[in-house]
Coordinates of C-alpha atoms and ligand atoms in Angstrom, one line a residue:
X1 CA 30.3 81.6 75.3
X2 CA 27.4 81.5 72.8
X3 CA 28.6 80.1 69.5
X4 CA 27.3 81.4 66.2
X5 CA 24.9 79.0 64.7
X6 CA 26.4 78.4 61.2
X7 CA 25.1 76.7 58.1
X8 CA 27.5 75.4 55.5
X9 CA 26.1 75.4 51.9
X10 CA 27.6 72.9 49.5
X11 CA 27.1 71.4 46.0
X12 CA 29.7 68.7 45.9
X13 CA 32.3 66.8 47.8
X14 CA 32.6 69.1 50.7
X15 CA 36.3 69.1 51.7
X16 CA 36.1 72.7 52.9
X17 CA 33.0 71.7 54.8
X18 CA 35.1 68.9 56.5
X19 CA 37.7 71.5 57.5
X20 CA 35.0 73.8 59.0
X21 CA 33.3 70.9 60.9
X22 CA 36.7 69.7 62.2
X23 CA 37.6 73.2 63.4
X24 CA 34.2 73.7 65.1
X25 CA 34.5 70.5 67.1
X26 CA 36.7 72.5 69.4
X27 CA 34.2 73.9 72.0
X28 CA 36.2 77.1 72.1
X29 CA 35.7 77.7 68.4
X30 CA 33.2 80.7 68.2
X31 CA 31.0 79.1 65.6
X32 CA 29.0 75.8 65.7
X33 CA 28.0 74.0 62.5
X34 CA 24.3 73.6 63.0
X35 CA 23.4 72.5 59.5
X36 CA 24.9 71.4 56.1
X37 CA 22.5 72.2 53.2
X38 CA 23.0 71.3 49.6
X39 CA 21.2 72.3 46.4
X40 CA 22.1 68.8 45.1
X41 CA 20.4 65.9 47.0
X42 CA 23.2 63.6 45.8
X43 CA 26.1 65.8 46.9
X44 CA 28.8 63.5 48.5
X45 CA 29.4 66.1 51.2
X46 CA 25.9 65.5 52.7
X47 CA 26.7 61.9 53.6
X48 CA 30.0 63.0 55.2
X49 CA 28.2 65.7 57.2
X50 CA 25.7 63.1 58.5
X51 CA 28.5 60.7 59.4
X52 CA 30.1 63.6 61.4
X53 CA 26.8 64.0 63.3
X54 CA 25.7 67.3 61.7
X55 CA 22.1 68.0 60.6
X56 CA 21.7 68.0 56.8
X57 CA 19.1 69.3 54.4
X58 CA 18.7 69.2 50.6
X59 CA 16.8 71.8 48.6
X60 CA 16.9 70.7 45.0
X61 CA 17.2 73.8 42.8
X62 CA 15.9 71.9 39.8
X63 CA 12.3 71.7 41.1
X64 CA 11.9 75.5 41.4
X65 CA 10.7 77.8 38.6
X66 CA 13.3 80.5 39.5
X67 CA 16.2 81.4 41.7
X68 CA 14.2 83.4 44.2
X69 CA 11.6 80.6 44.7
X70 CA 14.6 78.2 45.4
X71 CA 16.1 80.8 47.8
X72 CA 12.8 81.3 49.7
X73 CA 12.8 77.5 50.4
X74 CA 16.5 77.7 51.5
X75 CA 15.6 80.6 53.8
X76 CA 12.8 78.6 55.5
X77 CA 15.2 75.8 56.2
X78 CA 17.8 78.2 57.6
X79 CA 15.1 79.8 59.8
X80 CA 14.0 76.4 61.0
X81 CA 17.5 75.7 62.2
X82 CA 17.8 79.2 63.7
X83 CA 20.9 79.8 61.5
X84 CA 22.8 83.1 62.2
X85 CA 25.7 82.8 59.7
X86 CA 26.4 81.1 56.4
X87 CA 29.6 79.6 54.9
X88 CA 29.4 78.8 51.2
X89 CA 31.8 75.9 50.5
X90 CA 31.8 74.9 46.9
X91 CA 28.2 76.0 46.6
X92 CA 27.8 76.5 42.8
X93 CA 24.6 78.6 42.6
X94 CA 24.5 82.4 42.3
X95 CA 22.3 84.2 44.7
X96 CA 19.8 86.9 43.9
X97 CA 20.2 90.4 45.5
X98 CA 17.2 89.4 47.7
X99 CA 19.1 86.6 49.4
X100 CA 22.4 88.4 49.6
X101 CA 20.7 91.4 51.1
X102 CA 19.0 89.1 53.7
X103 CA 22.5 87.7 54.7
X104 CA 24.6 90.8 54.1
X105 CA 27.7 90.7 56.4
X106 CA 26.7 87.3 57.6
X107 CA 27.8 85.1 54.7
X108 CA 31.4 84.0 53.7
X109 CA 32.6 82.2 50.5
X110 CA 35.8 80.5 49.6
X111 CA 37.2 81.0 46.1
X112 CA 40.1 79.1 44.5
X113 CA 42.1 82.2 43.4
X114 CA 43.6 85.3 44.7
X115 CA 40.7 87.7 44.1
X116 CA 40.1 90.0 42.4
X117 CA 42.0 87.9 39.9
X118 CA 40.2 84.9 38.4
X119 CA 36.6 85.4 39.4
X120 CA 34.3 82.6 38.1
X121 CA 35.1 79.1 37.1
X122 CA 38.2 77.2 35.9
X123 CA 40.6 79.4 37.9
X124 CA 43.5 77.0 37.8
X125 CA 43.3 76.4 34.1
X126 CA 43.2 80.2 33.5
X127 CA 46.1 80.8 35.9
X128 CA 48.3 78.3 34.1
X129 CA 47.3 79.7 30.7
X130 CA 48.3 83.2 31.8
X131 CA 51.6 81.9 33.1
X132 CA 51.3 83.5 36.6
X133 CA 53.9 82.5 39.1
X134 CA 51.7 82.9 42.2
X135 CA 48.1 81.7 42.7
X136 CA 46.0 81.0 45.7
X137 CA 42.7 81.1 47.6
X138 CA 40.5 83.7 49.1
X139 CA 37.8 83.8 51.8
X140 CA 35.5 86.8 51.4
X141 CA 32.2 88.2 52.5
X142 CA 29.5 87.6 49.8
X143 CA 28.3 90.6 47.8
X144 CA 25.7 90.6 45.1
X145 CA 28.3 90.5 42.3
X146 CA 29.9 87.1 41.7
X147 CA 33.2 86.6 43.7
X148 CA 33.2 90.1 45.1
X149 CA 33.0 91.4 48.7
X150 CA 35.4 92.3 51.5
X151 CA 38.3 89.9 51.7
X152 CA 38.9 88.2 55.1
X153 CA 41.9 86.0 54.3
X154 CA 44.1 84.9 51.4
X155 CA 46.8 82.3 50.9
X156 CA 49.3 82.5 48.1
X157 CA 51.1 79.4 46.7
X158 CA 53.7 79.1 44.0
X159 CA 52.9 77.8 40.5
X160 CA 55.5 75.2 39.6
X161 CA 56.8 74.3 36.1
X162 CA 55.3 70.8 36.2
X163 CA 51.9 71.9 37.4
X164 CA 48.7 70.7 35.8
X165 CA 45.3 72.2 36.7
X166 CA 44.8 69.2 39.1
X167 CA 48.1 69.6 40.9
X168 CA 47.7 73.3 41.2
X169 CA 44.1 72.8 42.5
X170 CA 45.3 70.4 45.1
X171 CA 48.0 72.8 46.4
X172 CA 45.4 75.6 46.5
X173 CA 42.8 73.4 48.2
X174 CA 45.2 72.6 51.1
X175 CA 45.3 76.3 51.8
X176 CA 41.6 76.7 51.5
X177 CA 41.3 74.2 54.3
X178 CA 43.6 76.4 56.5
X179 CA 42.2 79.8 55.8
X180 CA 38.5 79.0 55.8
X181 CA 38.4 78.0 59.5
X182 CA 40.8 80.8 60.3
X183 CA 38.5 83.4 58.6
X184 CA 35.3 82.0 60.2
X185 CA 37.0 82.2 63.6
X186 CA 38.1 85.8 63.1
X187 CA 34.6 86.8 61.9
X188 CA 32.5 84.8 64.4
X189 CA 34.6 85.9 67.4
X190 CA 34.2 89.6 66.4
X191 CA 37.9 90.1 66.1
X192 CA 37.6 91.8 62.7
X193 CA 35.4 94.6 61.3
X194 CA 34.4 95.6 57.8
X195 CA 35.3 99.1 56.7
X196 CA 34.2 99.8 53.2
X197 CA 35.8 97.0 51.1
X198 CA 38.4 96.2 53.8
X199 CA 38.3 93.7 56.7
X200 CA 40.5 95.2 59.5
X201 CA 41.6 94.3 63.0
X202 CA 43.0 90.7 62.7
X203 CA 45.4 90.2 65.6
X204 CA 48.2 89.1 63.4
X205 CA 49.0 89.3 59.6
X206 CA 49.5 85.5 59.6
X207 CA 45.8 85.0 60.3
X208 CA 44.8 86.7 57.1
X209 CA 47.7 86.5 54.7
X210 CA 49.4 83.1 54.3
X211 CA 52.3 83.0 52.0
X212 CA 53.2 79.4 51.4
X213 CA 56.8 78.8 50.4
X214 CA 57.7 76.5 47.6
X215 CA 59.2 73.9 49.8
X216 CA 56.1 73.5 52.0
X217 CA 53.8 73.4 49.0
X218 CA 55.2 70.5 47.1
X219 CA 58.2 68.3 47.0
X220 CA 61.0 69.6 44.7
X221 CA 61.7 67.6 41.6
X222 CA 65.5 66.8 41.6
X223 CA 66.9 66.8 38.1
Ligands
GAR1 C1 36.8 74.6 46.3 O1 38.0 74.6 45.6 C2 36.1 76.0 46.3 O2 37.1 77.0 46.4 C3 35.5 76.1 44.9 O3 34.9 74.8 44.8 C4 35.7 73.8 45.4 C5 34.8 73.0 46.3 O4 35.5 71.9 46.9 N1 34.5 77.1 44.9 C6 34.2 77.8 43.9 O5 34.8 77.7 42.8 C7 33.2 78.9 44.1 N2 33.3 79.9 43.1 P1 34.9 71.2 48.2 O6 33.5 70.8 47.9 O7 35.8 70.0 48.4 O8 35.0 72.2 49.4

């Protein structure tokens, strides 16, 4: 089996990166993590990737005059490592249509909300402010518009009375770590196909739609 040579792009701590690297340690996983690249040379995730034995690179966006110049450097690194697929994992830079066009259908992102709700930043704060009872995470193909593109997998979690943005973020993050490797496996193995805005063909619903019951998500407060 040839495994899809995948780069993970990060900007920070890289916990989703950890989950993807761990899943890809299994030789039967259809993607191998051939590179971790960060736009921030001091991203804590880079050290973790190195410690896990994965090649790393930093392309500091601050030294480039514009987004496309930055992306052209990223592209050269990706080509050097013969990368075939990209997973964005807490990568906090928007891409130009040039880069998205180059990687169309070959780039996934994880977002901490049930898209199309709560695109953008501060998703947990906004979900709490709106009083929603269900929140979650999404893995989707990257489209030129921010946080858009065909959805591969989602996980829904309950919002509890005592939640803060931090506790809600932690509950959602646990699910990101489950659905991101699951989604990459489905896409890299060719199990799913994109039709318009839909990703179809997953062998079971549980592989794309996780609904996490209250009891599994957090201990109940007994009053
Ligand atoms: C994750 O919660 C991810 O969903 C979010 O950043 C965090 C990165 O954590 N991404 C976005 O908000 C992108 N719009 P990690 O570095 O520990 O994986």
